[in-house]
PDB file of C-alpha atoms in Angstrom:
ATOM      1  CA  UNK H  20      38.911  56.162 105.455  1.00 55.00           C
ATOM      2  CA  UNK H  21      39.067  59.019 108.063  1.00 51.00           C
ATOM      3  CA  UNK H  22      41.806  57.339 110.084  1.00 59.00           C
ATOM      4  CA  UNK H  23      43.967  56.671 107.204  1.00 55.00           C
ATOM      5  CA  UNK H  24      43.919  59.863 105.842  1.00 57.00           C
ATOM      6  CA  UNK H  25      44.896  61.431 109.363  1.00 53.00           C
ATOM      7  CA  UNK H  26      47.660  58.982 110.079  1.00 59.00           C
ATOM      8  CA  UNK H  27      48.995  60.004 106.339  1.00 56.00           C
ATOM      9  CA  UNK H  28      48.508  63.279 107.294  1.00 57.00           C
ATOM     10  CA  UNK H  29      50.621  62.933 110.109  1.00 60.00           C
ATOM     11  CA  UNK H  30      53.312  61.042 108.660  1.00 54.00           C
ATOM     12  CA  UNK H  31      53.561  63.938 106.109  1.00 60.00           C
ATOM     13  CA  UNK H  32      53.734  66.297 108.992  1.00 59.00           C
ATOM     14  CA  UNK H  33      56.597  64.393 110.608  1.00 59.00           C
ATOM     15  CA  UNK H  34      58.387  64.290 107.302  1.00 57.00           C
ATOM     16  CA  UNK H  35      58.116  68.496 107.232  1.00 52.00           C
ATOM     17  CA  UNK H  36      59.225  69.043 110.317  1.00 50.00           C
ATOM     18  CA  UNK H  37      62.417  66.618 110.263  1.00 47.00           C
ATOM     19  CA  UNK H  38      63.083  67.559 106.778  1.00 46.00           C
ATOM     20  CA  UNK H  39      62.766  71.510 107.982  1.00 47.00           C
ATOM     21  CA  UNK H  40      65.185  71.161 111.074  1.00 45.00           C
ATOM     22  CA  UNK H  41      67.738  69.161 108.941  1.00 48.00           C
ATOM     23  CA  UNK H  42      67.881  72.220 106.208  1.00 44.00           C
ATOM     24  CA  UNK H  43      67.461  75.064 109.289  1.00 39.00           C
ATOM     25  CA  UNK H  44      70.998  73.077 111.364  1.00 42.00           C
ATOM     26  CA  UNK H  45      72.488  73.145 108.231  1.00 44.00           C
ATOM     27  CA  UNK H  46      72.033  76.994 107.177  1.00 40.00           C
ATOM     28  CA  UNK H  47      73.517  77.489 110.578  1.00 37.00           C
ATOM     29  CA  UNK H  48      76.996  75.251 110.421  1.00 41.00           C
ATOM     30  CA  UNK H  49      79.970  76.889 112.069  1.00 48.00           C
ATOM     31  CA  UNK H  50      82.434  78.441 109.748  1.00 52.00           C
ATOM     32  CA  UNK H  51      85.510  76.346 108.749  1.00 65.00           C
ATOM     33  CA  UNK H  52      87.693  76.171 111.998  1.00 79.00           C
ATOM     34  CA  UNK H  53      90.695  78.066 111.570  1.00 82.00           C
ATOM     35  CA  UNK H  54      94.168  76.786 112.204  1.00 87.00           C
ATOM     36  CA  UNK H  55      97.845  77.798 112.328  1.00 88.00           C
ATOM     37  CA  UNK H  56     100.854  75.678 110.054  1.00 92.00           C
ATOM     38  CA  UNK H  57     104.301  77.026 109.723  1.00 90.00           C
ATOM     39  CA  UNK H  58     107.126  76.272 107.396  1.00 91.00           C
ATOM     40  CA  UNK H  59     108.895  77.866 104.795  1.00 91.00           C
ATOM     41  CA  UNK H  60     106.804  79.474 101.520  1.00 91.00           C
ATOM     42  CA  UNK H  61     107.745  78.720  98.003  1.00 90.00           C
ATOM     43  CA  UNK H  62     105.583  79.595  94.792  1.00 88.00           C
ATOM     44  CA  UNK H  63     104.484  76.589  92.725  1.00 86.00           C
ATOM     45  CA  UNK H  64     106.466  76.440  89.408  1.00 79.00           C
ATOM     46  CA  UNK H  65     103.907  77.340  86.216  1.00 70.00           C
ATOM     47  CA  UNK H  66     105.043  73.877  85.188  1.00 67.00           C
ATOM     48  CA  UNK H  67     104.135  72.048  88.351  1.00 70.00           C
ATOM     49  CA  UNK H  68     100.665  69.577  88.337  1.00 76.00           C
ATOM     50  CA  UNK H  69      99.509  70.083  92.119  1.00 78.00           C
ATOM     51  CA  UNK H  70      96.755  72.470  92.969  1.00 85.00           C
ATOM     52  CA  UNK H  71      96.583  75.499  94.886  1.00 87.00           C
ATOM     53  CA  UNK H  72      99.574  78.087  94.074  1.00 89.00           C
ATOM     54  CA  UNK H  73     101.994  77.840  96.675  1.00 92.00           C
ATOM     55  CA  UNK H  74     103.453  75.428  98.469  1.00 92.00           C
ATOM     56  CA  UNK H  75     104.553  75.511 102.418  1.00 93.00           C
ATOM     57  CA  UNK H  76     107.004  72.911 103.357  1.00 91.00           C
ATOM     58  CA  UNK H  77     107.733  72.001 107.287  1.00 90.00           C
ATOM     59  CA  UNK H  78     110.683  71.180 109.141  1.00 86.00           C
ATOM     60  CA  UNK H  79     110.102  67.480 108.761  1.00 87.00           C
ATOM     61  CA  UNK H  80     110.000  68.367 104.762  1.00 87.00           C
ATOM     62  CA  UNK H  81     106.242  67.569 104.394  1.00 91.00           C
ATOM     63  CA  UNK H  82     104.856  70.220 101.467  1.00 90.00           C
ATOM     64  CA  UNK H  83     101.737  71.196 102.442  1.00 94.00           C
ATOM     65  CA  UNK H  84      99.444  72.830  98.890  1.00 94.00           C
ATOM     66  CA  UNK H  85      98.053  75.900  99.547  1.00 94.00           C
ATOM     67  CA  UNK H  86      96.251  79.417  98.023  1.00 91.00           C
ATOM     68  CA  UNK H  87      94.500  82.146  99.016  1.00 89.00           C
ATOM     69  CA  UNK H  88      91.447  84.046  97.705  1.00 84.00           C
ATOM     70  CA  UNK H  89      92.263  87.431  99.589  1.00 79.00           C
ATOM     71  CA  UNK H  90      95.909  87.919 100.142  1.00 84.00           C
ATOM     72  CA  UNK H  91      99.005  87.670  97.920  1.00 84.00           C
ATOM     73  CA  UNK H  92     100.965  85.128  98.922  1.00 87.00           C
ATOM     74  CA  UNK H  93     104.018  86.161  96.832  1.00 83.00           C
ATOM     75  CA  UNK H  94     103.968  89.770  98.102  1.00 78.00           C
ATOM     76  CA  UNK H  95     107.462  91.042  99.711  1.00 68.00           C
ATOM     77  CA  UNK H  96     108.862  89.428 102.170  1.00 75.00           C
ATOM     78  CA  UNK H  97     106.834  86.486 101.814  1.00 84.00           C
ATOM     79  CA  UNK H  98     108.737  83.719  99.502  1.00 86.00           C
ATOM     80  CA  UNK H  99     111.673  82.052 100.776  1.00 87.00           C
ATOM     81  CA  UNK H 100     110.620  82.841 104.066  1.00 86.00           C
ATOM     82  CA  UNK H 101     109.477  81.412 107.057  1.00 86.00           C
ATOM     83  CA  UNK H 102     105.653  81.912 107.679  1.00 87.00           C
ATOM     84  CA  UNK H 103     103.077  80.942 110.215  1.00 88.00           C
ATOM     85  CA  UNK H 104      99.879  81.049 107.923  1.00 90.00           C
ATOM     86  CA  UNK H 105      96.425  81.393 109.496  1.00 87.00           C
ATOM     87  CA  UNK H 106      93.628  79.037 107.392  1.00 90.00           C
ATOM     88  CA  UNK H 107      91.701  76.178 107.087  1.00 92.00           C
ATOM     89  CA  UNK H 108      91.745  72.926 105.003  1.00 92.00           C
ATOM     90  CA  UNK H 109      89.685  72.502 102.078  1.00 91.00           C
ATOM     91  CA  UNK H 110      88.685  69.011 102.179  1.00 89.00           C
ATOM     92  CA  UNK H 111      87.245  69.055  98.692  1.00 90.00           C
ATOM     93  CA  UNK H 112      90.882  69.044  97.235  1.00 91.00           C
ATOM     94  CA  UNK H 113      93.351  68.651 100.483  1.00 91.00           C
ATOM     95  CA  UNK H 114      94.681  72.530  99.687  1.00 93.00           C
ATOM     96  CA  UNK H 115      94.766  74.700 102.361  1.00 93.00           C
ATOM     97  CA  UNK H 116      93.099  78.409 102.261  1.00 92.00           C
ATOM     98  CA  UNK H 117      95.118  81.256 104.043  1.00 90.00           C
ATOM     99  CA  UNK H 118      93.341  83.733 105.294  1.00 86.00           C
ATOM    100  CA  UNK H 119      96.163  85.244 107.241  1.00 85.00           C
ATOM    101  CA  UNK H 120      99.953  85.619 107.456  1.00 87.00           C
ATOM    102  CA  UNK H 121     102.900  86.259 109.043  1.00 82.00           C
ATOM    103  CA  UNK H 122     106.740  86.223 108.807  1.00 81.00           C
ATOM    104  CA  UNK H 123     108.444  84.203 111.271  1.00 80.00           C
ATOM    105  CA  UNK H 124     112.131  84.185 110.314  1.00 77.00           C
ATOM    106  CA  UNK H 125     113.486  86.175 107.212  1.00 75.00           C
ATOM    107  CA  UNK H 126     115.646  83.596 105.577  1.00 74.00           C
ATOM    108  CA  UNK H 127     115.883  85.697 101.615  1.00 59.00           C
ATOM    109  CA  UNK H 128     118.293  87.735 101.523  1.00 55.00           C
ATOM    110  CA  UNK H 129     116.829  89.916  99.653  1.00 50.00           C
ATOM    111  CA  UNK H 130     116.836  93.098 102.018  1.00 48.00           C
ATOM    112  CA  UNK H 131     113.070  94.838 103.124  1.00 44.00           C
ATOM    113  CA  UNK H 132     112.425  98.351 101.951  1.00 43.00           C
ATOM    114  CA  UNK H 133     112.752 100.712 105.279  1.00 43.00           C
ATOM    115  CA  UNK H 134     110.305 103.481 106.384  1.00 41.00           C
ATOM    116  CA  UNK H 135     111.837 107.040 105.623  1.00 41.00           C
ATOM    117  CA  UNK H 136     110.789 110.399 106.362  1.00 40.00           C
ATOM    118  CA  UNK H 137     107.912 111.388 104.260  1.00 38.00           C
ATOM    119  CA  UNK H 138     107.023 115.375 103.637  1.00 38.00           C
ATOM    120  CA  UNK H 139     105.496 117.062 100.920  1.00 39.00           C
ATOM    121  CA  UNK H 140     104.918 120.962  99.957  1.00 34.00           C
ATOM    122  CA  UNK H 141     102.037 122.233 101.898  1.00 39.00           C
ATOM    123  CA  UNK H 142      98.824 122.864 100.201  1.00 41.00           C
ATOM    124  CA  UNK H 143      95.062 123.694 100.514  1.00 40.00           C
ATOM    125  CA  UNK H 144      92.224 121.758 100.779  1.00 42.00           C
ATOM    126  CA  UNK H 145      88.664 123.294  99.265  1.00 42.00           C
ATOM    127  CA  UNK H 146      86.280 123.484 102.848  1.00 43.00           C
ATOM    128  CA  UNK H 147      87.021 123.806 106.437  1.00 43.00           C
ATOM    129  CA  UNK H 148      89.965 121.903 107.030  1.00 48.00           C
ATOM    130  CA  UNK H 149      93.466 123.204 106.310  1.00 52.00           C
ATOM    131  CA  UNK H 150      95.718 120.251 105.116  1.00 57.00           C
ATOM    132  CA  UNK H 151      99.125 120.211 107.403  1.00 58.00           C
ATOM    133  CA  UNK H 152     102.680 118.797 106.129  1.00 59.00           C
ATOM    134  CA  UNK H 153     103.597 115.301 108.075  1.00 62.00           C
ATOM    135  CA  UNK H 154     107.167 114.277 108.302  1.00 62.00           C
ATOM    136  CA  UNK H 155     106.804 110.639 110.432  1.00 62.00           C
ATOM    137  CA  UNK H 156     109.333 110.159 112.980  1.00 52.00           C
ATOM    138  CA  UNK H 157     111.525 107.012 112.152  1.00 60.00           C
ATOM    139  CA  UNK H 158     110.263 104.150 113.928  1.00 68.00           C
ATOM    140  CA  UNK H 159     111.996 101.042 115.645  1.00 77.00           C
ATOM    141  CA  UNK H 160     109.947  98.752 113.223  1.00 84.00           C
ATOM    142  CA  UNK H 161     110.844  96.961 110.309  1.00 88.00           C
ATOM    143  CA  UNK H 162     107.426  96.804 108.170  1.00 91.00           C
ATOM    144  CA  UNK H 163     106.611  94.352 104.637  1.00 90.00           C
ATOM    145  CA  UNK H 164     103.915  94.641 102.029  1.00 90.00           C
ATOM    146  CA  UNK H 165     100.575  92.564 101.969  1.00 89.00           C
ATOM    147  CA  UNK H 166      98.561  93.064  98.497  1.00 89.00           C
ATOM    148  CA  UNK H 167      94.959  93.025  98.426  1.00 88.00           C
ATOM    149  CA  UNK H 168      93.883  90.793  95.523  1.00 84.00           C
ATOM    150  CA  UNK H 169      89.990  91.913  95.702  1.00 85.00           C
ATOM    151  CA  UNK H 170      90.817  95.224  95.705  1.00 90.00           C
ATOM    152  CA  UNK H 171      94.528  95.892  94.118  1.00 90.00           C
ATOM    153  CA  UNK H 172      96.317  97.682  96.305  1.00 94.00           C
ATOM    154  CA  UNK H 173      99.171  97.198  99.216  1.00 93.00           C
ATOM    155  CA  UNK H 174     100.397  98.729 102.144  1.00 94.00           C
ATOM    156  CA  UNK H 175     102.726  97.914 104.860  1.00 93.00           C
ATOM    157  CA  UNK H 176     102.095  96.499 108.573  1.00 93.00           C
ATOM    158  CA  UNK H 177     104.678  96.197 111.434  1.00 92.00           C
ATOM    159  CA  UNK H 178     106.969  92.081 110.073  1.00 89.00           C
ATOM    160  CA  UNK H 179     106.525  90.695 113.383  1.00 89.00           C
ATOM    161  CA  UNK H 180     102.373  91.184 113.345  1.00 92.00           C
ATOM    162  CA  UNK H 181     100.200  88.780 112.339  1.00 91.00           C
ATOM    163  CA  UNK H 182      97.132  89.887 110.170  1.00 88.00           C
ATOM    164  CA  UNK H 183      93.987  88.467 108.246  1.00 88.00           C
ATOM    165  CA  UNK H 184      91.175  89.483 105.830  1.00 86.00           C
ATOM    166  CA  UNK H 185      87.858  88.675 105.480  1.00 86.00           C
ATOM    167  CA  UNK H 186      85.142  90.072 103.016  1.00 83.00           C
ATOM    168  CA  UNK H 187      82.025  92.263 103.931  1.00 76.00           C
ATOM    169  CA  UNK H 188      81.264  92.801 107.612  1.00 72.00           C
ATOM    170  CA  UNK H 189      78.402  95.194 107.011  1.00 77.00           C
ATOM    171  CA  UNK H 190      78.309  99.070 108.035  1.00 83.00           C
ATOM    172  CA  UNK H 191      79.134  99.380 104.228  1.00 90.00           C
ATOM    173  CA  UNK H 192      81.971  97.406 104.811  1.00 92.00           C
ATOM    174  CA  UNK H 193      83.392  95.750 101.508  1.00 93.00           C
ATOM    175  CA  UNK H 194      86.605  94.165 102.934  1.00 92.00           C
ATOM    176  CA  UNK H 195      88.059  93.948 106.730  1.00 92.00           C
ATOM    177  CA  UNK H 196      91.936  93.807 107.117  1.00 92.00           C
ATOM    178  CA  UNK H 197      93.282  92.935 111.139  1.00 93.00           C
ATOM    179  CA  UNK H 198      96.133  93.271 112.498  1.00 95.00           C
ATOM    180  CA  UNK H 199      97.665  91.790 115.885  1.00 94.00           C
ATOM    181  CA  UNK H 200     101.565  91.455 117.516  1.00 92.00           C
ATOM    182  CA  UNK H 201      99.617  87.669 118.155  1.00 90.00           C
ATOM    183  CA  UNK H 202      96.713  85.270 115.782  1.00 86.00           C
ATOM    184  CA  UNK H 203      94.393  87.061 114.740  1.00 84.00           C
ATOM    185  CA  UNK H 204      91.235  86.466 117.260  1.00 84.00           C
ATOM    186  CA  UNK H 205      87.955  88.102 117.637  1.00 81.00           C
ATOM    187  CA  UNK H 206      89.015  89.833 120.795  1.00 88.00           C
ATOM    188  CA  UNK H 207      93.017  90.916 120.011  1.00 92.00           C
ATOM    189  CA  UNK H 208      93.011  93.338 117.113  1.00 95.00           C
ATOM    190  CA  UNK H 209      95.231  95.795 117.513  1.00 97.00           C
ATOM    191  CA  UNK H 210      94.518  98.031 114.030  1.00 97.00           C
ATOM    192  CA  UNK H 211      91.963  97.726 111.792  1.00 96.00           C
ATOM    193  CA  UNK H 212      91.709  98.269 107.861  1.00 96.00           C
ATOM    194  CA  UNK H 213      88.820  98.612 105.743  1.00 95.00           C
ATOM    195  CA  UNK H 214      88.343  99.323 102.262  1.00 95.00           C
ATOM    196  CA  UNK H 215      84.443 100.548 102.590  1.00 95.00           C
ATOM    197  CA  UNK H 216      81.458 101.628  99.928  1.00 93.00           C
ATOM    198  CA  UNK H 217      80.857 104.537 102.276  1.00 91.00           C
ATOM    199  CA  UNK H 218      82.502 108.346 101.690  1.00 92.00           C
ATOM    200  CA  UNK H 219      85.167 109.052 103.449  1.00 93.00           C
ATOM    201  CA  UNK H 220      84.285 112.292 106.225  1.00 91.00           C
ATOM    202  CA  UNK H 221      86.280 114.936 105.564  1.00 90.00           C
ATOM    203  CA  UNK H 222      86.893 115.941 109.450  1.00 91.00           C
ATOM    204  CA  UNK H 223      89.569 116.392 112.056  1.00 92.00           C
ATOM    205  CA  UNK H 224      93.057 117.165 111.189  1.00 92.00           C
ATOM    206  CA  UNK H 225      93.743 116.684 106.772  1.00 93.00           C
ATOM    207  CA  UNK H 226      97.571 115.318 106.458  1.00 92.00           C
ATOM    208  CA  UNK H 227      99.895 115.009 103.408  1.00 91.00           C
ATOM    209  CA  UNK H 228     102.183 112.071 103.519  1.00 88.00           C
ATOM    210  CA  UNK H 229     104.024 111.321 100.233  1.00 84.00           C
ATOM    211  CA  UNK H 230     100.733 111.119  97.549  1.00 88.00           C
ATOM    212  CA  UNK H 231      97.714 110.446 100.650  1.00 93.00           C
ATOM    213  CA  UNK H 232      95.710 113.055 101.595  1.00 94.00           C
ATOM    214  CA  UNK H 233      94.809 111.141 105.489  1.00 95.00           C
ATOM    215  CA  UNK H 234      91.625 112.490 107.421  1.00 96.00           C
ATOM    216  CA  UNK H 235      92.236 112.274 111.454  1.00 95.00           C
ATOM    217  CA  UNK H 236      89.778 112.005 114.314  1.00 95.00           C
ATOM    218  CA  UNK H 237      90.425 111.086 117.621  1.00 94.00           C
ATOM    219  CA  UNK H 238      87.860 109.460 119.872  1.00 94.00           C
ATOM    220  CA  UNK H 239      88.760 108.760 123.418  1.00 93.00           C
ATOM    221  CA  UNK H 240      92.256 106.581 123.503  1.00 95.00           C
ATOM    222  CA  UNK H 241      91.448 105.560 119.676  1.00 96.00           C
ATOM    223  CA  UNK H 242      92.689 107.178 116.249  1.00 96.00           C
ATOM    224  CA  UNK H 243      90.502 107.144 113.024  1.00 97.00           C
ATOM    225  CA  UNK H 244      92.234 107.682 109.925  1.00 97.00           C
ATOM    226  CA  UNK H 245      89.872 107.920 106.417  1.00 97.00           C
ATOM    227  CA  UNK H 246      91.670 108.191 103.092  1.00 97.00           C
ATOM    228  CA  UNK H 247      90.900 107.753  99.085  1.00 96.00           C
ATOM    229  CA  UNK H 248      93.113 106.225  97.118  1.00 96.00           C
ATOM    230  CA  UNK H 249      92.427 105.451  93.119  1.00 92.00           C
ATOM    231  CA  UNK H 250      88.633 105.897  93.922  1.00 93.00           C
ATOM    232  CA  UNK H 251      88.202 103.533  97.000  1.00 95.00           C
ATOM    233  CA  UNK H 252      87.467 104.516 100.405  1.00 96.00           C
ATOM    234  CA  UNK H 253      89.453 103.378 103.065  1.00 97.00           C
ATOM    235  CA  UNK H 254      89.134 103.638 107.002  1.00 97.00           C
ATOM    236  CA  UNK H 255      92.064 102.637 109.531  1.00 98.00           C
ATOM    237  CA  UNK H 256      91.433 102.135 113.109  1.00 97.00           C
ATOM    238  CA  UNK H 257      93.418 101.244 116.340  1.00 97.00           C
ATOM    239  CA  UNK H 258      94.117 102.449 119.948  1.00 96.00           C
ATOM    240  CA  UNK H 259      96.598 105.865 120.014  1.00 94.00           C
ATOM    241  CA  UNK H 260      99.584 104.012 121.006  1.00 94.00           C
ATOM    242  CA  UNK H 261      99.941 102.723 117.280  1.00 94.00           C
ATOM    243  CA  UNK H 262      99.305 106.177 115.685  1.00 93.00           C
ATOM    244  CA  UNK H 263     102.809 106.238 113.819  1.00 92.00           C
ATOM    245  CA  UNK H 264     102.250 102.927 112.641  1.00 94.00           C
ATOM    246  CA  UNK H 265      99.202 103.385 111.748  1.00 95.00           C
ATOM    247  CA  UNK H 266      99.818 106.606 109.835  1.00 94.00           C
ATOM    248  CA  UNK H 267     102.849 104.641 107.970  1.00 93.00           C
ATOM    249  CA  UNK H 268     100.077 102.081 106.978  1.00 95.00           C
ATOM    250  CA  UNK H 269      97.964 104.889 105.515  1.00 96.00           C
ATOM    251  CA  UNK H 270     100.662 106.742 103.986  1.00 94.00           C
ATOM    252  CA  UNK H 271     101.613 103.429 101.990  1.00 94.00           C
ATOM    253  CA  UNK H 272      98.240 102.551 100.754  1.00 96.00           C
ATOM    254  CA  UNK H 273      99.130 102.176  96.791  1.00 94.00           C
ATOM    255  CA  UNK H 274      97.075 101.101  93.936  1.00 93.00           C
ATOM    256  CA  UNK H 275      97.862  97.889  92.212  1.00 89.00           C
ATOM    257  CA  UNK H 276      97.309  98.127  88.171  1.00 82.00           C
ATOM    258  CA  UNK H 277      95.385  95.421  87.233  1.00 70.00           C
ATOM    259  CA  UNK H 278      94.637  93.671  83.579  1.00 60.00           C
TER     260      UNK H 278
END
C-alpha cells in the first residue's frame, strides 16, 4: 500500500512539474516578430466586407488587409501613397497590425502643409524661468502628420523617417513614439516622444512657439523638451543635432477632439 501511494505520488509530482514549465515557457513567448510590407495605402470603403480598415496593395496587385490600434492610418500624407508599414500578421484573422509607418513615394497630389516661421508676443511665466519668443529657422525638411489614436493628438516628424508606437514602457510612461531616418530598431532611434503620467519639470530655457509653452534642458550632446498640451504631459528626446526638428515636433503637438 506504501509503494503505491509513493509511485502515485510521484506521478502527480511529474505531472506538476511538466504542467508548471509548459505554463512558465508560455508566459515567456517572444513578442510577435515584426516585419516590413510596402505598397500603396487605400482606406476600406464603409461598404466593403473584409476586415481590418485599410487596405495596402503591392506592385504585383496583391491587397494585403490591414489596421492599427495606435496610429492613424488615414492621417496626411498617408492615403494614396506609397508606404513601407512596420507590423506583424495576426494569424487569428490574416489582417496585418501596423505598428509603424512611413512614406515612401508621394503619389496624391494633394500638396503637404510646409513648416513656417512661428513667433508669438513675449510673455511671463509665474516662477523662475522667463519664457523667451522662438522664431524656428526654415528647415530643408518636408514634415507630415501622424495622429495618436490613444491619446488624440498629432504632430509632425521629418516624411522621409520612419517611426513606431508602442504603449507603456514604465518610468510613468503611458505611450512611447520613435523616430528613425531607417526601421525602427531597439538600437537606432533618433528622437523620442512620450506622452507620460508624470509632471512635466518646469526647468531650463521656457519657449513660446505658436500655442506651446516648450521646457528645454540640455544634457551632454542630448536635448530634452517637456510640454502640456490639453492636460497631457509630454516629453521629447533626441541627440542636439535634431534640435530644430525636434522643436517643430513640439511646437505642432495639437489636440484631437474626440466624441
Amino acid at each position: 500500500m506504501f509503494t503505491k501511494r509513493l509511485i502515485l505520488a510521484l506521478v502527480i509530482s511529474i505531472i506538476l512539474i511538466v504542467f508548471t514549465a509548459c505554463s512558465f515557457e508560455n508566459s515567456f513567448k517572444d513578442e510577435p516578430n515584426l516585419t516590413s510590407i510596402t505598397g500603396i495605402l487605400k482606406e476600406q470603403k464603409s461598404t466593403d466586407n473584409h476586415k481590418g480598415t485599410h487596405v495596402l496593395i503591392d506592385s504585383q496587385n496583391k491587397e494585403t488587409l490591414i489596421r492599427s490600434v495606435s496610429l492613424n492610418l488615414s492621417a496626411d500624407g498617408n492615403l494614396n501613397n506609397k508606404v513601407q508599414l512596420t507590423g506583424f500578421l495576426n494569424t487569428k484573422d490574416n489582417v496585418f497590425e501596423v505598428t509603424g509607418i512611413s512614406i515612401l513615394e508621394k503619389l496624391d497630389n494633394t500638396p503637404t502643409p510646409q513648416i513656417s516661421d512661428l513667433e508669438e508676443p513675449k510673455e511671463n511665466l509665474p516662477g523662475d524661468t522667463e519664457l523667451s519668443d522662438m522664431q524656428l529657422p526654415l528647415v530643408d525638411i518636408e514634415f507630415v502628420t501622424f495622429e495618436s489614436l490613444p491619446y488624440h493628438f498629432s504632430s509632425k516628424y521629418p516624411k522621409s523617417w520612419y517611426y513606431a508606437g508602442v504603449s507603456g514602457k514604465g518610468n510613468g510612461i503611458l505611450h512611447h513614439y520613435g523616430f528613425s531616418k531607417d526601421p525602427l530598431t531597439d538600437d537606432n532611434e533618433l528622437i523620442s516622444m512620450d506622452v507620460t503620467s508624470s509632471p512635466i519639470q518646469k526647468t531650463g530655457e521656457a519657449l513660446k512657439i505658436g500655442n506651446n509653452k516648450i521646457y528645454k534642458t540640455i544634457d551632454g550632446d542630448n536635448i530634452n523638451l517637456q510640454l502640456v498640451v490639453n492636460n497631457q504631459n509630454f516629453k521629447i528626446q533626441g541627440n542636439k543635432e535634431f534640435e530644430q526638428t525636434m522643436l517643430i515636433m513640439a511646437s505642432e503637438i495639437i489636440p484631437i477632439p474626440f466624441n
